mmCIF file of C-alpha atoms and ligand atoms in Angstrom:
data_model
loop_
_atom_site.group_PDB
_atom_site.id
_atom_site.type_symbol
_atom_site.label_atom_id
_atom_site.label_comp_id
_atom_site.label_asym_id
_atom_site.label_seq_id
_atom_site.Cartn_x
_atom_site.Cartn_y
_atom_site.Cartn_z
ATOM 1 C CA MET A 1 -1.777 86.621 57.169
ATOM 2 C CA SER A 2 -3.451 83.633 58.836
ATOM 3 C CA ASN A 3 -1.874 82.540 62.088
ATOM 4 C CA SER A 4 -3.793 79.284 62.236
ATOM 5 C CA LYS A 5 -0.848 77.169 61.078
ATOM 6 C CA ILE A 6 1.280 76.918 64.209
ATOM 7 C CA ILE A 7 4.882 75.864 63.759
ATOM 8 C CA SER A 8 6.116 73.984 66.806
ATOM 9 C CA LYS A 9 9.860 74.202 66.155
ATOM 10 C CA SER A 10 11.280 77.253 67.831
ATOM 11 C CA ILE A 11 13.946 79.559 66.514
ATOM 12 C CA THR A 12 16.550 81.362 68.618
ATOM 13 C CA PHE A 13 16.906 85.119 68.139
ATOM 14 C CA ILE A 14 20.502 86.223 68.722
ATOM 15 C CA THR A 15 20.621 89.790 70.004
ATOM 16 C CA GLY A 16 21.751 91.847 72.965
ATOM 17 C CA ASN A 17 18.890 94.300 72.498
ATOM 18 C CA PRO A 18 15.820 93.555 74.683
ATOM 19 C CA HIS A 19 13.697 96.035 72.680
ATOM 20 C CA LYS A 20 14.302 93.983 69.559
ATOM 21 C CA VAL A 21 13.295 90.797 71.402
ATOM 22 C CA LYS A 22 10.035 92.382 72.535
ATOM 23 C CA GLU A 23 9.250 93.618 69.028
ATOM 24 C CA ALA A 24 10.237 90.371 67.304
ATOM 25 C CA ARG A 25 8.221 88.219 69.726
ATOM 26 C CA GLY A 26 5.188 90.452 69.232
ATOM 27 C CA ILE A 27 5.493 90.085 65.473
ATOM 28 C CA LEU A 28 6.447 86.405 65.137
ATOM 29 C CA ASN A 29 4.112 85.059 67.841
ATOM 30 C CA ASN A 30 1.242 86.584 65.859
ATOM 31 C CA LEU A 31 2.524 84.725 62.818
ATOM 32 C CA GLY A 32 2.671 81.407 64.697
ATOM 33 C CA ILE A 33 6.420 81.235 65.309
ATOM 34 C CA THR A 34 7.855 80.875 68.821
ATOM 35 C CA LEU A 35 11.062 82.732 69.519
ATOM 36 C CA GLU A 36 13.748 81.794 72.032
ATOM 37 C CA HIS A 37 16.353 84.400 72.891
ATOM 38 C CA ALA A 38 20.139 84.122 73.338
ATOM 39 C CA ASP A 39 22.568 86.962 73.887
ATOM 40 C CA ILE A 40 25.750 85.253 72.715
ATOM 41 C CA GLY A 41 26.994 88.073 70.482
ATOM 42 C CA TYR A 42 28.554 87.815 67.037
ATOM 43 C CA PRO A 43 31.143 89.871 65.161
ATOM 44 C CA GLU A 44 29.650 92.697 63.067
ATOM 45 C CA ILE A 45 31.756 92.552 59.906
ATOM 46 C CA GLN A 46 32.269 95.517 57.556
ATOM 47 C CA GLY A 47 29.664 95.432 54.827
ATOM 48 C CA ASP A 48 26.017 96.135 54.153
ATOM 49 C CA LEU A 49 23.175 94.982 56.394
ATOM 50 C CA GLU A 50 22.799 91.762 54.379
ATOM 51 C CA ASP A 51 26.496 90.892 54.797
ATOM 52 C CA VAL A 52 26.309 91.461 58.563
ATOM 53 C CA ALA A 53 23.123 89.388 58.928
ATOM 54 C CA ARG A 54 24.435 86.531 56.781
ATOM 55 C CA TYR A 55 27.747 86.362 58.628
ATOM 56 C CA GLY A 56 26.137 86.742 62.064
ATOM 57 C CA ALA A 57 23.598 83.978 61.437
ATOM 58 C CA GLN A 58 26.282 81.592 60.214
ATOM 59 C CA TYR A 59 28.546 82.417 63.152
ATOM 60 C CA ALA A 60 25.736 81.932 65.711
ATOM 61 C CA VAL A 61 24.555 78.661 64.230
ATOM 62 C CA ARG A 62 28.079 77.249 64.535
ATOM 63 C CA ARG A 63 28.111 78.148 68.226
ATOM 64 C CA LEU A 64 24.573 77.057 69.110
ATOM 65 C CA GLY A 65 24.015 74.161 66.713
ATOM 66 C CA LYS A 66 20.341 75.024 66.196
ATOM 67 C CA PRO A 67 18.255 77.300 63.925
ATOM 68 C CA VAL A 68 18.842 80.993 64.579
ATOM 69 C CA ILE A 69 17.866 84.414 63.358
ATOM 70 C CA VAL A 70 19.865 87.598 63.722
ATOM 71 C CA GLU A 71 18.716 91.049 62.688
ATOM 72 C CA ASP A 72 20.747 94.051 61.587
ATOM 73 C CA ALA A 73 19.126 97.443 61.203
ATOM 74 C CA GLY A 74 20.022 101.034 60.441
ATOM 75 C CA LEU A 75 18.685 104.520 59.838
ATOM 76 C CA PHE A 76 19.379 105.880 56.337
ATOM 77 C CA ILE A 77 18.978 109.655 55.816
ATOM 78 C CA LYS A 78 18.788 110.785 52.187
ATOM 79 C CA ALA A 79 20.134 114.332 52.639
ATOM 80 C CA LEU A 80 23.158 112.917 54.499
ATOM 81 C CA LYS A 81 23.965 110.577 51.609
ATOM 82 C CA TRP A 82 22.237 107.745 53.509
ATOM 83 C CA PHE A 83 24.313 108.278 56.655
ATOM 84 C CA PRO A 84 24.434 106.856 59.327
ATOM 85 C CA GLY A 85 23.361 103.661 57.522
ATOM 86 C CA THR A 86 25.682 100.834 58.434
ATOM 87 C CA TYR A 87 27.342 103.116 61.008
ATOM 88 C CA SER A 88 24.072 103.535 62.931
ATOM 89 C CA SER A 89 25.260 101.813 66.124
ATOM 90 C CA TYR A 90 28.467 103.808 66.302
ATOM 91 C CA VAL A 91 26.684 107.086 65.539
ATOM 92 C CA GLN A 92 24.000 106.389 68.134
ATOM 93 C CA GLU A 93 26.715 105.847 70.755
ATOM 94 C CA THR A 94 28.805 108.865 69.762
ATOM 95 C CA LEU A 95 26.765 111.637 68.095
ATOM 96 C CA SER A 96 23.423 110.377 69.489
ATOM 97 C CA ASN A 97 20.096 111.815 68.352
ATOM 98 C CA GLN A 98 21.095 115.366 69.238
ATOM 99 C CA GLY A 99 24.106 115.089 66.910
ATOM 100 C CA ILE A 100 21.863 113.939 64.051
ATOM 101 C CA LEU A 101 19.501 116.853 64.697
ATOM 102 C CA LYS A 102 22.460 119.227 64.502
ATOM 103 C CA LEU A 103 23.579 117.749 61.171
ATOM 104 C CA MET A 104 20.016 118.211 59.927
ATOM 105 C CA SER A 105 19.446 121.708 61.305
ATOM 106 C CA ASP A 106 19.534 123.509 57.916
ATOM 107 C CA VAL A 107 18.300 120.602 55.871
ATOM 108 C CA GLU A 108 14.893 120.844 54.223
ATOM 109 C CA ASP A 109 14.714 117.355 52.710
ATOM 110 C CA ARG A 110 13.993 115.276 55.830
ATOM 111 C CA TYR A 111 13.424 111.949 54.012
ATOM 112 C CA ALA A 112 14.804 108.929 55.861
ATOM 113 C CA GLU A 113 14.179 105.217 56.037
ATOM 114 C CA PHE A 114 14.781 102.457 58.523
ATOM 115 C CA ARG A 115 16.055 99.243 57.025
ATOM 116 C CA SER A 116 16.102 95.867 58.741
ATOM 117 C CA VAL A 117 17.634 92.640 57.505
ATOM 118 C CA VAL A 118 16.841 89.319 59.149
ATOM 119 C CA GLY A 119 19.357 86.520 58.653
ATOM 120 C CA TYR A 120 18.201 82.930 59.175
ATOM 121 C CA CYS A 121 20.485 79.913 59.278
ATOM 122 C CA THR A 122 20.341 76.287 60.410
ATOM 123 C CA PRO A 123 23.152 73.772 60.960
ATOM 124 C CA LYS A 124 22.207 72.154 57.654
ATOM 125 C CA THR A 125 21.508 75.168 55.436
ATOM 126 C CA GLU A 126 23.152 78.291 54.092
ATOM 127 C CA PRO A 127 21.969 81.659 55.494
ATOM 128 C CA GLU A 128 18.917 83.362 53.979
ATOM 129 C CA VAL A 129 18.314 87.117 54.339
ATOM 130 C CA PHE A 130 15.089 89.179 54.323
ATOM 131 C CA LEU A 131 14.946 92.977 53.931
ATOM 132 C CA GLY A 132 12.275 95.296 55.346
ATOM 133 C CA ILE A 133 12.090 99.071 54.818
ATOM 134 C CA VAL A 134 9.872 101.727 56.358
ATOM 135 C CA LYS A 135 9.856 105.216 54.838
ATOM 136 C CA GLY A 136 9.534 108.398 56.831
ATOM 137 C CA ARG A 137 11.225 111.608 57.847
ATOM 138 C CA ILE A 138 13.463 113.044 60.538
ATOM 139 C CA GLY A 139 11.628 115.360 62.942
ATOM 140 C CA TYR A 140 13.000 118.663 64.237
ATOM 141 C CA LYS A 141 13.269 117.411 67.814
ATOM 142 C CA GLU A 142 13.147 114.163 69.747
ATOM 143 C CA LYS A 143 9.594 113.126 70.582
ATOM 144 C CA GLY A 144 8.172 110.291 72.666
ATOM 145 C CA LYS A 145 9.188 107.885 75.390
ATOM 146 C CA TYR A 146 8.505 104.534 73.707
ATOM 147 C CA GLY A 147 10.898 102.451 71.662
ATOM 148 C CA PHE A 148 14.656 102.989 71.623
ATOM 149 C CA ALA A 149 17.659 104.659 69.967
ATOM 150 C CA TYR A 150 16.520 106.617 66.880
ATOM 151 C CA ASP A 151 12.778 106.094 67.481
ATOM 152 C CA PRO A 152 12.123 109.608 68.902
ATOM 153 C CA LEU A 153 13.618 111.128 65.703
ATOM 154 C CA PHE A 154 11.800 109.083 63.080
ATOM 155 C CA ILE A 155 8.304 109.985 61.874
ATOM 156 C CA PRO A 156 6.929 107.239 59.630
ATOM 157 C CA GLU A 157 5.191 108.159 56.367
ATOM 158 C CA ASP A 158 1.496 109.111 56.824
ATOM 159 C CA TYR A 159 1.978 109.687 60.580
ATOM 160 C CA CYS A 160 2.374 112.834 62.684
ATOM 161 C CA GLU A 161 3.841 110.899 65.615
ATOM 162 C CA SER A 162 7.406 109.615 65.841
ATOM 163 C CA PHE A 163 8.125 105.929 66.497
ATOM 164 C CA GLY A 164 8.966 107.138 70.003
ATOM 165 C CA GLU A 165 5.354 108.212 70.455
ATOM 166 C CA LEU A 166 3.868 104.966 69.158
ATOM 167 C CA GLN A 167 3.414 101.981 71.440
ATOM 168 C CA THR A 168 5.248 98.810 70.421
ATOM 169 C CA ASP A 169 2.152 97.097 69.033
ATOM 170 C CA VAL A 170 1.501 100.068 66.728
ATOM 171 C CA LYS A 171 5.141 100.267 65.560
ATOM 172 C CA ASN A 172 5.005 96.499 65.020
ATOM 173 C CA ARG A 173 2.165 96.838 62.491
ATOM 174 C CA PHE A 174 4.329 98.413 59.814
ATOM 175 C CA SER A 175 7.931 98.865 60.998
ATOM 176 C CA HIS A 176 11.051 97.834 59.056
ATOM 177 C CA ARG A 177 11.392 94.944 61.523
ATOM 178 C CA ARG A 178 7.798 93.891 60.943
ATOM 179 C CA LYS A 179 8.428 93.773 57.222
ATOM 180 C CA SER A 180 11.679 91.797 57.362
ATOM 181 C CA LEU A 181 10.293 89.357 59.949
ATOM 182 C CA GLU A 182 7.054 88.906 58.037
ATOM 183 C CA LYS A 183 8.978 88.156 54.834
ATOM 184 C CA PHE A 184 11.005 85.627 56.800
ATOM 185 C CA ALA A 185 7.886 84.050 58.363
ATOM 186 C CA LEU A 186 6.152 83.654 54.985
ATOM 187 C CA TRP A 187 9.233 82.020 53.502
ATOM 188 C CA TYR A 188 9.756 79.834 56.584
ATOM 189 C CA LYS A 189 6.214 78.487 56.526
ATOM 190 C CA ASP A 190 6.631 77.638 52.862
ATOM 191 C CA GLN A 191 9.646 75.461 53.675
ATOM 192 C CA LYS A 192 7.542 73.096 55.792
HETATM 193 P P1 IMP B 1 21.696 97.250 65.096
HETATM 194 O O1 IMP B 1 23.106 97.174 64.554
HETATM 195 O O2 IMP B 1 20.720 96.460 64.286
HETATM 196 O O3 IMP B 1 21.574 96.904 66.548
HETATM 197 O O4 IMP B 1 21.192 98.741 64.962
HETATM 198 C C1 IMP B 1 22.012 99.826 64.621
HETATM 199 C C2 IMP B 1 21.611 101.042 65.440
HETATM 200 O O5 IMP B 1 20.279 101.417 65.075
HETATM 201 C C3 IMP B 1 21.597 100.795 66.941
HETATM 202 O O6 IMP B 1 21.990 101.976 67.601
HETATM 203 C C4 IMP B 1 20.149 100.502 67.230
HETATM 204 O O7 IMP B 1 19.800 100.810 68.553
HETATM 205 C C5 IMP B 1 19.447 101.396 66.202
HETATM 206 N N1 IMP B 1 18.152 100.813 65.830
HETATM 207 C C6 IMP B 1 17.949 99.593 65.285
HETATM 208 N N2 IMP B 1 16.643 99.372 65.107
HETATM 209 C C7 IMP B 1 16.014 100.471 65.553
HETATM 210 C C8 IMP B 1 14.641 100.809 65.663
HETATM 211 O O8 IMP B 1 13.722 100.039 65.347
HETATM 212 N N3 IMP B 1 14.387 102.028 66.188
HETATM 213 C C9 IMP B 1 15.364 102.900 66.577
HETATM 214 N N4 IMP B 1 16.654 102.621 66.504
HETATM 215 C C10 IMP B 1 16.981 101.408 66.003
#
């Protein structure tokens, strides 16, 4: 995508996760969009990733009064009936990666995907959501020191390395977050 068309208006990314800010800035700056950051928090309602992103964006825009994006992500493992999915935060804090590896110890089908949904909202518009998916598999042990949370477990399709072994700029080329943010950026530029 061309990054020659620079959009001057900035957007505020609402998150408490500094890794996400680094990734999102790397992706959106390349696409000509400047990102501010605010860690004001928002309630994570019960529902799918789209519901959480839509609600979060609307909630944040009411508090800040300016255009915002939020992003909700999760790891979906096929053999575990797409668990942890929308419970990814809770599972990361409780079972952690070692717990997932235990659940997967006798499982041959290692297919998994990361999903990311970006929610965008302005004071004058309804929320819009953008989904990105990256396919891959769960490794047999944690590998790598880059990234965060589930990254050392997840080996993207066509790679031997886990996300934890790939530097941010490499992960950013094809990650779930790259895909959702790129969809958002294309749509956003079309609105101008
Ligand atoms: P969140 O609700 O979007 O913050 O994410 C749910 C859980 O998935 C949290 O534990 C995150 O740390 C984790 N997570 C989200 N995105 C990624 C990623 O890109 N790599 C690894 N873990 C992630």
